[in-house]
Amino acid sequence: MSKAPSTAGKWDGAAGTEAEERISGTISYLDILDRLHRELRPAHYLEIGIRHGRSLALALGDATGVDPEPAIQCELPATTTIVPLSSDDFFAQNSGDPTPDFCFIDGLHHFEYALRDFMNIEERAASGAVVVIDDVFPSHAAQAERERRTRVWTGDIWRLVEILRQYRPDLFLLPLDAAPAGLLLIAGLDPSNRVLRENYDAIVSAARGLPGPPQKVLERRDAVDPLGGQFLRVVEKLRALRRAGAHPAETVAQLRLQAGTCQTHAEPSTRPKLSVVVVGYNMARELPRTIRSLSSAMQRGIHPRDYEVILIDNGSTQPVDAAELSRVLPGLVIHRLAPATVSPVPAINFGLSLARGDLIGVWVDGARMASPGLLTTALTASRLHARPVIGTLAFHLGPAAQMESVKQGYNQTAEDMLLAQSGWEDDGYRLFEISSFAGSSAGGWFNLPSESNALFLRAEHWRALGGFDARFATPGGGLANLDIWSRVCADPDAELIMLLGEATFHQVHGGVATNSLAPPHALFHEEYVRIRGQPYQRPSRRPLYFGNLPDSIKTSLKLSVAGI
């Protein structure tokens, strides 16, 4: 545990009232820790604050227990090491050893000490590490006081949960209804993240200013039953992700999909109806236009409070100007993954895990601008069926599909001039007049495309799918987008809806598949066959068409009718 605060030792051992000593919880925290040990089989377990040793005795392998005044009352495995130091001193003397992959924090019951313990652990954590924090749910305000006066005492550790939710939305947090005082399971640790360390003083100062534990904490409103299927699914998925060595963002995304939770814990009345997830990599030129096309200044028929846009920067070497983008779209949620993978799939799934809307649209490629009615039309179309699959056609800016136009000299300079002369910011539908059908949508408005670059599904549908398949690991995600489209089109319980008169418009940016002079198609198809066991087949299904036909699509409409 951390060094003792000056108020320690003042409690005389007297009990509080019956109400003040009340405890809650489905099962004991020891039973939960025991299950985690057996399921996760950690290589090295670290426990801060071992007291009598009952939780430390659960370790099945190498373990380290840190406590300045251990009072062991049970037999410990021979593989256990006791370090009689405060946790601050322990971490100061041990900069990189051990590298734990399972940790339990049960030290001093003041949030700032637990926060420091978490920061120190994360900086040293092994890949796939899991942290569990005790005492996050006081059952009475008296238990949450910083100066102890009850036998059941959590201190103000509950503040740490609020801190992590606010400052570390990249983490997976799962509060558990454990007896006597609740647990918080944390996964997706990122040793490179410095947010807590660099803002420690400000964070602690702000957290101390919060009033006592709110009613939602005392009532454990968001606590998960550790005997229920939700927790069991999370543990099973966590075990698999640790074995696979999954990226932290993929770990967080997959666990949130299993848990059916989003990070924000907003009340339903404050949640948007629609979430849009946009993924970009080295798109400092393209993203401002994409985000502007999704802003309330451009999108028609939808109130700003009814949708949110989440931008995931997939480890760009030239990060986007977050301040500029936020000016274009106030309320824009921006996260940068670093380190990132060459595939956007972990970033997509992380974005899905952040989304709060009942309907979620995914832009795999952040270079794709949106037509002005795309969001409101998708939202309206979602009301046509309980399980809608809403697809869109794709256009390429320029005289032809960019796989061909770049060979003829079409480039960013030509595109910048084209857009500047088009007046698209006055009327976004003019984008149709300076673009051509993408190769995936070459059949036109009345032929099912081979993929949808703005795909909308209900949140529970995304969860049921598990998001995009994380096995698509080639640059650009290979055929991951085609794969998800094929899978949802084949869903017999879903209604396939194609939007008319709305689309996305791809800006040229040197993408590995769309703008490369030598796209690695063979590599993509080999990966697909390895994952699915057969070559990719374009989906064939008759969709329901929904939307309007603005004048600007007349040319593309004629081409579509002629091709029927």
Coordinates of C-alpha atoms in Angstrom, one line a residue:
M1 CA 0.0 0.0 0.0
S2 CA 1.0 3.6 -0.4
K3 CA 2.5 5.6 2.4
A4 CA 0.0 6.2 5.2
P5 CA -1.9 9.5 5.3
S6 CA -1.6 11.7 8.4
T7 CA -5.1 10.7 9.5
A8 CA -4.4 7.0 9.7
G9 CA -4.7 5.3 13.1
K10 CA -7.3 7.5 14.6
W11 CA -10.2 5.0 14.6
D12 CA -10.8 3.5 18.0
G13 CA -12.4 0.3 16.6
A14 CA -16.0 1.2 17.5
A15 CA -18.7 0.2 15.2
G16 CA -21.1 2.5 13.5
T17 CA -24.9 2.2 13.5
E18 CA -26.5 -0.8 11.9
A19 CA -27.3 1.2 8.8
E20 CA -23.7 2.4 8.6
E21 CA -22.3 -1.1 8.8
R22 CA -24.6 -2.5 6.1
I23 CA -22.9 -4.6 3.4
S24 CA -24.0 -5.7 -0.1
G25 CA -22.9 -8.0 -2.8
T26 CA -23.9 -11.2 -4.7
I27 CA -20.8 -13.2 -3.7
S28 CA -17.5 -12.6 -1.8
Y29 CA -14.7 -10.7 -3.5
L30 CA -12.5 -13.7 -2.7
D31 CA -14.7 -16.0 -4.8
I32 CA -14.3 -13.6 -7.8
L33 CA -10.6 -13.3 -7.4
D34 CA -10.3 -17.1 -7.1
R35 CA -12.2 -17.5 -10.4
L36 CA -10.0 -14.9 -12.1
H37 CA -6.9 -16.8 -11.0
R38 CA -8.2 -20.1 -12.3
E39 CA -9.4 -18.7 -15.6
L40 CA -6.6 -16.3 -16.4
R41 CA -3.7 -18.3 -15.0
P42 CA -1.4 -15.2 -14.6
A43 CA 2.3 -15.6 -15.0
H44 CA 2.9 -13.1 -12.1
Y45 CA 0.4 -11.8 -9.6
L46 CA 0.9 -8.6 -7.7
E47 CA -1.2 -7.6 -4.7
I48 CA -1.0 -4.2 -3.0
G49 CA -2.2 -4.4 0.6
I50 CA -2.2 -8.0 1.7
R51 CA -3.4 -7.7 5.3
H52 CA -4.0 -11.3 6.5
G53 CA -3.0 -12.9 3.2
R54 CA -6.4 -14.6 2.4
S55 CA -6.6 -13.1 -1.1
L56 CA -2.8 -13.5 -1.8
A57 CA -3.2 -17.2 -0.9
L58 CA -5.3 -17.7 -4.0
A59 CA -2.4 -17.2 -6.4
L60 CA -1.6 -20.3 -8.4
G61 CA 1.9 -19.2 -9.6
D62 CA 4.5 -16.6 -8.9
A63 CA 3.1 -13.8 -6.7
T64 CA 4.3 -10.7 -4.9
G65 CA 2.5 -9.2 -2.0
V66 CA 3.3 -5.6 -0.9
D67 CA 2.4 -4.3 2.6
P68 CA 4.4 -2.3 5.1
E69 CA 2.8 -4.2 8.0
P70 CA 1.8 -7.6 6.8
A71 CA -0.2 -9.7 9.3
I72 CA -0.4 -13.1 7.6
Q73 CA -2.8 -15.5 9.2
C74 CA -2.9 -18.3 6.5
E75 CA -0.4 -20.5 4.7
L76 CA 0.9 -19.0 1.5
P77 CA 2.3 -20.9 -1.5
A78 CA 6.0 -21.3 -1.8
T79 CA 6.0 -19.2 -5.0
T80 CA 4.9 -16.1 -3.0
T81 CA 7.2 -13.3 -2.0
I82 CA 6.2 -10.8 0.7
V83 CA 7.7 -7.3 0.4
P84 CA 7.3 -5.3 3.7
L85 CA 7.3 -1.8 2.1
S86 CA 4.7 0.8 1.3
S87 CA 3.7 0.6 -2.4
D88 CA 5.3 3.9 -3.1
D89 CA 8.6 2.7 -1.8
F90 CA 8.2 -0.7 -3.6
F91 CA 7.7 0.9 -7.0
A92 CA 10.4 3.5 -6.4
Q93 CA 12.9 0.6 -5.8
N94 CA 11.6 -1.7 -8.5
S95 CA 11.4 0.3 -11.8
G96 CA 10.6 -2.7 -14.1
D97 CA 10.5 -5.9 -12.1
P98 CA 8.1 -7.6 -11.7
T99 CA 6.0 -7.2 -14.8
P100 CA 2.6 -8.4 -13.5
D101 CA -0.3 -9.6 -15.6
F102 CA -2.8 -9.7 -12.8
C103 CA -3.0 -7.2 -10.0
F104 CA -5.2 -6.6 -7.0
I105 CA -5.2 -3.1 -5.3
D106 CA -6.5 -3.2 -1.7
G107 CA -4.2 -0.7 0.0
L108 CA -5.0 2.5 1.8
H109 CA -8.6 3.6 1.3
H110 CA -7.9 7.1 0.0
F111 CA -8.4 7.4 -3.8
E112 CA -5.2 9.3 -4.6
Y113 CA -3.1 6.4 -3.2
A114 CA -5.0 3.8 -5.2
L115 CA -4.6 6.1 -8.2
R116 CA -0.9 6.1 -7.8
D117 CA -0.8 2.4 -7.4
F118 CA -2.7 2.0 -10.6
M119 CA -0.4 4.3 -12.5
N120 CA 2.7 2.5 -11.3
I121 CA 1.2 -0.9 -12.1
E122 CA 0.2 0.2 -15.6
E123 CA 3.6 1.5 -16.4
R124 CA 5.1 -1.9 -15.5
A125 CA 2.3 -4.2 -16.7
A126 CA 2.8 -7.1 -19.0
S127 CA 0.8 -7.5 -22.2
G128 CA -2.9 -8.3 -21.4
A129 CA -2.6 -7.3 -17.8
V130 CA -5.8 -7.1 -15.7
V131 CA -6.2 -5.0 -12.5
V132 CA -8.9 -5.4 -9.9
I133 CA -9.5 -2.6 -7.4
D134 CA -11.3 -3.3 -4.1
D135 CA -13.7 -1.0 -2.1
V136 CA -15.4 0.8 -5.0
F137 CA -18.9 0.5 -3.6
P138 CA -19.6 1.9 -0.1
S139 CA -23.1 0.9 1.1
H140 CA -23.5 3.9 3.3
A141 CA -22.0 7.4 3.1
A142 CA -20.3 6.8 6.5
Q143 CA -18.2 4.0 5.0
A144 CA -16.9 6.4 2.3
E145 CA -15.5 9.0 4.7
R146 CA -11.8 9.6 4.4
E147 CA -11.3 9.4 8.2
R148 CA -12.4 5.9 9.4
R149 CA -15.2 5.6 12.0
T150 CA -16.9 2.3 10.9
R151 CA -15.8 -1.3 10.8
V152 CA -16.9 -1.5 7.1
W153 CA -14.8 1.1 5.5
T154 CA -14.1 1.8 1.9
G155 CA -12.8 5.3 2.1
D156 CA -13.3 7.3 -1.0
I157 CA -12.0 4.8 -3.5
W158 CA -15.2 5.3 -5.4
R159 CA -13.7 8.5 -6.7
L160 CA -11.1 6.5 -8.6
V161 CA -13.8 4.9 -10.7
E162 CA -15.1 8.4 -11.8
I163 CA -11.5 9.5 -12.5
L164 CA -10.8 6.5 -14.8
R165 CA -14.1 7.0 -16.6
Q166 CA -13.3 10.7 -17.3
Y167 CA -9.6 10.6 -18.0
R168 CA -9.1 7.1 -19.4
P169 CA -12.0 6.2 -21.7
D170 CA -9.6 3.9 -23.5
L171 CA -9.8 1.4 -20.6
F172 CA -12.3 -1.4 -20.1
L173 CA -14.0 -0.9 -16.7
L174 CA -16.4 -3.4 -15.2
P175 CA -17.8 -2.7 -11.7
L176 CA -18.8 -5.9 -10.0
D177 CA -21.4 -6.5 -7.3
A178 CA -19.0 -8.2 -4.9
A179 CA -19.3 -8.5 -1.1
P180 CA -18.6 -6.6 1.0
A181 CA -17.6 -3.5 -0.9
G182 CA -17.6 -4.1 -4.6
L183 CA -14.8 -4.6 -7.1
L184 CA -13.7 -2.8 -10.3
L185 CA -12.1 -5.0 -13.1
I186 CA -9.9 -3.0 -15.5
A187 CA -8.4 -4.3 -18.8
G188 CA -6.8 -2.8 -21.9
L189 CA -3.9 -1.3 -19.9
D190 CA -1.5 0.9 -22.0
P191 CA 1.9 1.4 -20.4
S192 CA 2.6 4.2 -22.9
N193 CA -0.4 6.3 -21.8
R194 CA 0.7 9.3 -19.7
V195 CA -2.6 11.1 -19.1
L196 CA -2.9 10.2 -15.5
R197 CA 0.8 10.8 -14.7
E198 CA 1.0 14.2 -16.4
N199 CA -2.3 15.4 -14.9
Y200 CA -2.1 13.8 -11.5
D201 CA -2.2 16.9 -9.3
A202 CA -5.1 18.5 -11.3
I203 CA -7.0 15.2 -11.2
V204 CA -6.6 14.7 -7.5
S205 CA -7.6 18.3 -6.8
A206 CA -10.7 18.1 -8.9
A207 CA -11.7 14.7 -7.5
R208 CA -11.4 16.0 -3.9
G209 CA -13.9 18.7 -4.8
L210 CA -16.6 16.1 -5.6
P211 CA -19.4 15.8 -3.0
G212 CA -19.8 12.5 -1.2
P213 CA -20.7 9.3 -3.0
P214 CA -23.8 9.8 -5.2
Q215 CA -26.8 7.6 -4.9
K216 CA -25.9 5.6 -8.0
V217 CA -22.7 4.5 -6.2
L218 CA -24.5 3.7 -2.9
E219 CA -27.1 1.7 -4.8
R220 CA -24.6 0.0 -7.2
R221 CA -26.7 0.9 -10.2
D222 CA -24.2 -0.1 -12.8
A223 CA -22.7 -3.1 -11.0
V224 CA -22.6 -6.4 -12.8
D225 CA -23.7 -9.6 -11.2
P226 CA -20.5 -11.8 -11.0
L227 CA -22.7 -14.9 -11.1
G228 CA -24.4 -13.7 -14.3
G229 CA -23.8 -14.4 -17.9
Q230 CA -22.4 -11.0 -18.6
F231 CA -19.4 -11.4 -16.3
L232 CA -18.8 -15.0 -17.4
R233 CA -18.7 -13.9 -21.1
V234 CA -16.3 -11.2 -20.3
V235 CA -13.9 -13.5 -18.4
E236 CA -14.1 -16.1 -21.3
K237 CA -13.3 -13.4 -23.9
L238 CA -10.6 -11.9 -21.7
R239 CA -8.9 -15.3 -21.4
A240 CA -8.9 -15.7 -25.2
L241 CA -7.6 -12.2 -25.8
R242 CA -4.7 -12.7 -23.4
R243 CA -3.8 -15.9 -25.1
A244 CA -3.9 -14.2 -28.5
G245 CA -1.8 -11.2 -27.4
A246 CA -4.5 -8.8 -28.5
H247 CA -3.8 -5.1 -28.9
P248 CA -5.2 -3.1 -25.9
A249 CA -7.7 -1.3 -28.2
E250 CA -9.0 -4.6 -29.5
T251 CA -9.2 -6.0 -26.0
V252 CA -11.3 -3.1 -24.8
A253 CA -13.5 -3.2 -27.9
Q254 CA -14.2 -6.9 -27.6
L255 CA -14.8 -6.8 -23.9
R256 CA -17.2 -4.0 -24.2
L257 CA -19.1 -5.8 -27.0
Q258 CA -19.3 -8.9 -24.7
A259 CA -20.4 -6.8 -21.7
G260 CA -22.9 -4.7 -23.8
T261 CA -21.6 -1.5 -22.2
C262 CA -20.3 1.8 -23.4
Q263 CA -17.7 3.9 -21.5
T264 CA -19.8 7.0 -20.9
H265 CA -22.5 5.6 -18.6
A266 CA -24.8 8.4 -19.7
E267 CA -28.4 8.4 -18.8
P268 CA -30.7 7.2 -21.6
S269 CA -32.3 10.6 -22.0
T270 CA -28.8 12.2 -22.8
R271 CA -27.7 9.6 -25.3
P272 CA -27.7 10.3 -29.0
K273 CA -29.9 8.3 -31.3
L274 CA -27.1 7.8 -33.8
S275 CA -23.3 7.3 -33.4
V276 CA -20.9 7.6 -36.4
V277 CA -17.5 6.0 -36.0
V278 CA -14.8 7.3 -38.4
V279 CA -11.3 5.8 -38.6
G280 CA -8.4 7.7 -40.2
Y281 CA -4.7 7.3 -40.7
N282 CA -2.5 10.1 -41.9
M283 CA -5.5 12.1 -43.2
A284 CA -4.7 15.6 -42.1
R285 CA -5.8 16.8 -45.5
E286 CA -8.9 14.7 -45.9
L287 CA -10.4 14.5 -42.4
P288 CA -11.4 18.2 -42.0
R289 CA -13.6 17.8 -45.1
T290 CA -15.0 14.5 -43.9
I291 CA -15.8 15.9 -40.5
R292 CA -17.3 19.1 -42.0
S293 CA -19.6 17.0 -44.2
L294 CA -20.8 15.3 -41.0
S295 CA -21.2 18.5 -39.1
S296 CA -24.6 20.0 -38.2
A297 CA -23.7 22.8 -40.7
M298 CA -23.9 20.3 -43.5
Q299 CA -26.1 17.5 -42.4
R300 CA -29.8 18.3 -42.9
G301 CA -32.9 17.2 -41.0
I302 CA -31.1 16.0 -37.9
H303 CA -30.6 17.9 -34.6
P304 CA -27.0 18.0 -33.3
R305 CA -28.1 16.4 -30.0
D306 CA -29.4 13.4 -31.9
Y307 CA -26.0 12.2 -33.2
E308 CA -22.4 12.0 -32.2
V309 CA -19.3 11.5 -34.3
I310 CA -16.3 9.5 -32.9
L311 CA -13.0 9.8 -34.7
I312 CA -10.3 7.2 -34.1
D313 CA -6.9 8.2 -35.3
N314 CA -5.2 4.9 -36.0
G315 CA -1.7 5.9 -34.9
S316 CA -1.0 8.6 -37.6
T317 CA 2.6 9.7 -38.0
Q318 CA 1.1 13.1 -38.7
P319 CA -1.7 13.4 -36.2
V320 CA -4.8 15.4 -37.0
D321 CA -5.3 18.9 -35.7
A322 CA -7.9 18.1 -33.0
A323 CA -8.6 21.7 -32.2
E324 CA -9.4 22.5 -35.8
L325 CA -11.7 19.5 -36.1
S326 CA -13.5 20.3 -32.9
R327 CA -14.2 23.8 -34.2
V328 CA -15.7 22.3 -37.3
L329 CA -17.8 19.8 -35.3
P330 CA -18.3 20.8 -31.7
G331 CA -18.6 17.8 -29.5
L332 CA -16.5 15.6 -31.8
V333 CA -15.0 12.7 -29.8
I334 CA -11.4 12.1 -30.8
H335 CA -9.1 9.2 -29.7
R336 CA -5.7 8.4 -30.9
L337 CA -4.4 4.9 -30.8
A338 CA -0.7 4.5 -30.3
P339 CA 0.9 2.2 -30.9
A340 CA -1.6 1.1 -33.6
T341 CA -1.8 -1.7 -36.1
V342 CA -1.6 -1.6 -39.9
S343 CA -5.2 -2.9 -39.9
P344 CA -7.9 -0.4 -38.9
V345 CA -10.0 -3.3 -37.4
P346 CA -8.9 -2.7 -33.7
A347 CA -9.6 1.0 -34.2
I348 CA -13.0 0.3 -35.6
N349 CA -14.0 -2.0 -32.8
F350 CA -12.7 0.4 -30.2
G351 CA -14.8 3.1 -31.8
L352 CA -17.8 0.8 -31.6
S353 CA -17.2 0.3 -27.9
L354 CA -17.4 4.0 -27.3
A355 CA -20.6 4.6 -29.3
R356 CA -23.6 5.5 -27.3
G357 CA -26.3 5.6 -30.0
D358 CA -28.9 2.9 -30.6
L359 CA -27.9 3.1 -34.3
I360 CA -24.2 3.0 -35.2
G361 CA -22.7 3.8 -38.5
V362 CA -19.1 2.9 -39.4
W363 CA -16.7 4.7 -41.8
V364 CA -13.8 2.4 -42.3
D365 CA -12.0 5.0 -44.4
G366 CA -12.0 8.6 -42.9
A367 CA -11.4 10.0 -46.3
R368 CA -15.0 9.5 -47.3
M369 CA -17.3 12.6 -47.2
A370 CA -21.0 12.3 -46.6
S371 CA -24.0 13.6 -48.6
P372 CA -26.2 16.1 -46.6
G373 CA -29.1 13.8 -45.9
L374 CA -27.1 10.6 -45.1
L375 CA -27.5 10.6 -41.3
T376 CA -31.2 11.6 -41.1
T377 CA -32.1 9.1 -43.9
A378 CA -30.2 6.3 -42.2
L379 CA -31.9 7.1 -38.9
T380 CA -35.4 7.2 -40.5
A381 CA -34.7 3.9 -42.4
S382 CA -33.7 2.2 -39.1
R383 CA -37.3 2.5 -38.0
L384 CA -38.5 0.3 -40.8
H385 CA -37.4 -2.9 -39.1
A386 CA -36.3 -4.3 -35.8
R387 CA -33.0 -5.5 -37.2
P388 CA -32.1 -3.1 -40.1
V389 CA -29.0 -3.5 -42.2
I390 CA -28.5 -0.1 -43.8
G391 CA -26.0 0.2 -46.7
T392 CA -24.9 3.0 -48.9
L393 CA -23.3 3.4 -52.3
A394 CA -19.7 4.7 -52.7
F395 CA -18.5 7.4 -55.1
H396 CA -15.0 8.5 -55.9
L397 CA -14.3 12.2 -56.4
G398 CA -12.9 12.8 -59.9
P399 CA -13.6 11.8 -63.5
A400 CA -13.5 8.0 -62.8
A401 CA -13.0 5.4 -60.2
Q402 CA -9.7 6.4 -58.5
M403 CA -8.1 3.0 -59.2
E404 CA -8.1 4.2 -62.8
S405 CA -8.0 8.0 -62.5
V406 CA -4.8 8.0 -60.5
K407 CA -3.1 6.2 -63.4
Q408 CA -4.2 9.1 -65.6
G409 CA -2.7 11.8 -63.3
Y410 CA -5.6 12.5 -61.0
N411 CA -4.1 13.6 -57.6
Q412 CA -4.7 15.6 -54.5
T413 CA -3.9 18.9 -56.2
A414 CA -6.4 18.2 -59.0
E415 CA -8.9 17.2 -56.4
D416 CA -8.4 20.3 -54.2
M417 CA -9.1 22.4 -57.3
L418 CA -12.2 20.3 -58.2
L419 CA -13.7 20.7 -54.7
A420 CA -12.9 24.4 -54.5
Q421 CA -14.7 25.0 -57.7
S422 CA -17.7 22.8 -56.9
G423 CA -19.4 24.8 -54.2
W424 CA -19.9 21.6 -52.2
E425 CA -19.9 23.6 -48.9
D426 CA -22.9 25.5 -50.0
D427 CA -24.7 22.4 -51.2
G428 CA -23.2 19.0 -50.3
Y429 CA -25.3 17.3 -53.0
R430 CA -23.0 18.9 -55.6
L431 CA -20.5 16.2 -54.7
F432 CA -22.5 13.9 -57.0
E433 CA -21.7 16.2 -59.9
I434 CA -17.9 15.9 -59.5
S435 CA -17.7 12.1 -58.8
S436 CA -18.1 8.7 -60.3
F437 CA -19.3 5.4 -59.0
A438 CA -16.6 3.5 -57.0
G439 CA -15.6 0.1 -58.2
S440 CA -17.6 -1.5 -55.4
S441 CA -20.7 0.3 -56.5
A442 CA -20.1 0.2 -60.3
G443 CA -23.5 -1.4 -60.8
G444 CA -25.2 1.8 -59.8
W445 CA -28.2 2.6 -57.6
F446 CA -30.1 -0.6 -58.2
N447 CA -27.4 -3.2 -57.9
L448 CA -26.2 -4.4 -54.5
P449 CA -22.6 -3.2 -53.9
S450 CA -19.8 -5.5 -52.9
E451 CA -19.3 -3.4 -49.8
S452 CA -20.8 -0.5 -47.9
N453 CA -18.4 2.3 -46.8
A454 CA -21.0 3.7 -44.4
L455 CA -22.8 0.8 -42.8
F456 CA -25.4 1.3 -40.1
L457 CA -26.6 -1.4 -37.7
R458 CA -28.2 -1.3 -34.3
A459 CA -25.8 -1.4 -31.3
E460 CA -27.0 -4.8 -30.2
H461 CA -26.5 -6.1 -33.8
W462 CA -22.9 -4.9 -33.7
R463 CA -22.4 -6.6 -30.3
A464 CA -23.9 -9.9 -31.6
L465 CA -21.4 -9.8 -34.5
G466 CA -18.5 -9.0 -32.2
G467 CA -17.7 -6.0 -34.4
F468 CA -15.3 -6.5 -37.3
D469 CA -13.3 -9.7 -37.3
A470 CA -10.0 -9.0 -35.6
R471 CA -8.3 -11.7 -37.7
F472 CA -8.2 -9.3 -40.7
A473 CA -4.7 -7.9 -39.9
T474 CA -3.3 -7.0 -43.3
P475 CA -2.7 -3.3 -44.2
G476 CA -6.0 -1.4 -44.6
G477 CA -7.8 -4.3 -43.1
G478 CA -7.8 -6.4 -46.3
L479 CA -11.3 -7.6 -47.0
A480 CA -12.6 -6.9 -43.5
N481 CA -15.2 -4.4 -44.8
L482 CA -16.3 -6.7 -47.5
D483 CA -16.5 -9.5 -45.0
I484 CA -18.8 -7.6 -42.6
W485 CA -21.0 -6.6 -45.4
S486 CA -21.3 -10.1 -46.7
R487 CA -22.1 -11.4 -43.2
V488 CA -24.9 -8.9 -42.5
C489 CA -26.4 -9.3 -45.9
A490 CA -26.7 -13.0 -45.3
D491 CA -28.6 -12.5 -42.0
P492 CA -32.1 -14.0 -42.5
D493 CA -33.5 -12.1 -39.6
A494 CA -32.4 -8.7 -40.9
E495 CA -34.0 -6.3 -43.4
L496 CA -31.4 -5.1 -45.9
I497 CA -32.1 -1.5 -46.8
M498 CA -30.1 0.5 -49.4
L499 CA -30.3 4.3 -49.2
L500 CA -31.2 6.2 -52.4
G501 CA -29.9 9.7 -53.1
E502 CA -27.3 9.5 -50.3
A503 CA -23.7 8.2 -50.5
T504 CA -20.1 8.7 -49.5
F505 CA -17.4 10.4 -51.6
H506 CA -13.8 9.2 -51.4
Q507 CA -11.0 11.7 -51.5
V508 CA -7.7 10.5 -53.0
H509 CA -5.1 10.0 -50.3
G510 CA -2.8 7.1 -51.3
G511 CA -4.9 4.4 -49.6
V512 CA -3.4 0.9 -49.9
A513 CA -6.5 -0.6 -51.7
T514 CA -8.2 2.4 -53.4
N515 CA -5.3 4.6 -54.6
S516 CA -2.4 2.3 -54.9
L517 CA -1.0 1.6 -58.4
A518 CA -0.3 -2.0 -57.3
P519 CA -2.9 -2.9 -54.6
P520 CA -2.1 -6.2 -52.8
H521 CA -5.3 -8.0 -53.8
A522 CA -3.6 -11.4 -53.7
L523 CA -2.6 -10.9 -50.1
F524 CA -6.1 -9.8 -49.2
H525 CA -7.7 -12.8 -50.8
E526 CA -5.2 -15.2 -49.2
E527 CA -6.1 -13.8 -45.8
Y528 CA -9.8 -14.0 -46.5
V529 CA -9.5 -17.7 -47.5
R530 CA -7.4 -18.5 -44.5
I531 CA -10.1 -16.9 -42.2
R532 CA -13.3 -18.1 -43.9
G533 CA -12.1 -21.3 -45.6
Q534 CA -13.4 -20.2 -49.0
P535 CA -12.9 -17.4 -51.5
Y536 CA -14.9 -14.2 -51.1
Q537 CA -18.3 -14.1 -52.8
R538 CA -20.1 -10.9 -53.5
P539 CA -23.5 -10.9 -51.6
S540 CA -26.6 -11.3 -53.6
R541 CA -29.9 -10.3 -52.1
R542 CA -32.8 -8.0 -53.1
P543 CA -32.8 -5.0 -50.8
L544 CA -35.5 -2.5 -49.8
Y545 CA -34.7 0.9 -51.3
F546 CA -35.3 3.9 -49.2
G547 CA -34.6 7.6 -49.7
N548 CA -35.0 10.5 -52.1
L549 CA -33.7 11.4 -55.6
P550 CA -32.1 14.8 -55.6
D551 CA -31.6 16.5 -59.0
S552 CA -27.8 16.1 -58.6
I553 CA -28.0 12.3 -59.0
K554 CA -29.7 12.5 -62.4
T555 CA -26.6 11.5 -64.3
S556 CA -25.8 8.5 -62.1
L557 CA -29.4 7.6 -62.1
K558 CA -29.5 7.4 -65.8
L559 CA -26.4 5.2 -65.8
S560 CA -28.0 3.0 -63.2
V561 CA -31.3 2.6 -65.1
A562 CA -29.4 1.9 -68.4
G563 CA -27.5 -0.9 -66.6
I564 CA -30.5 -2.8 -65.3

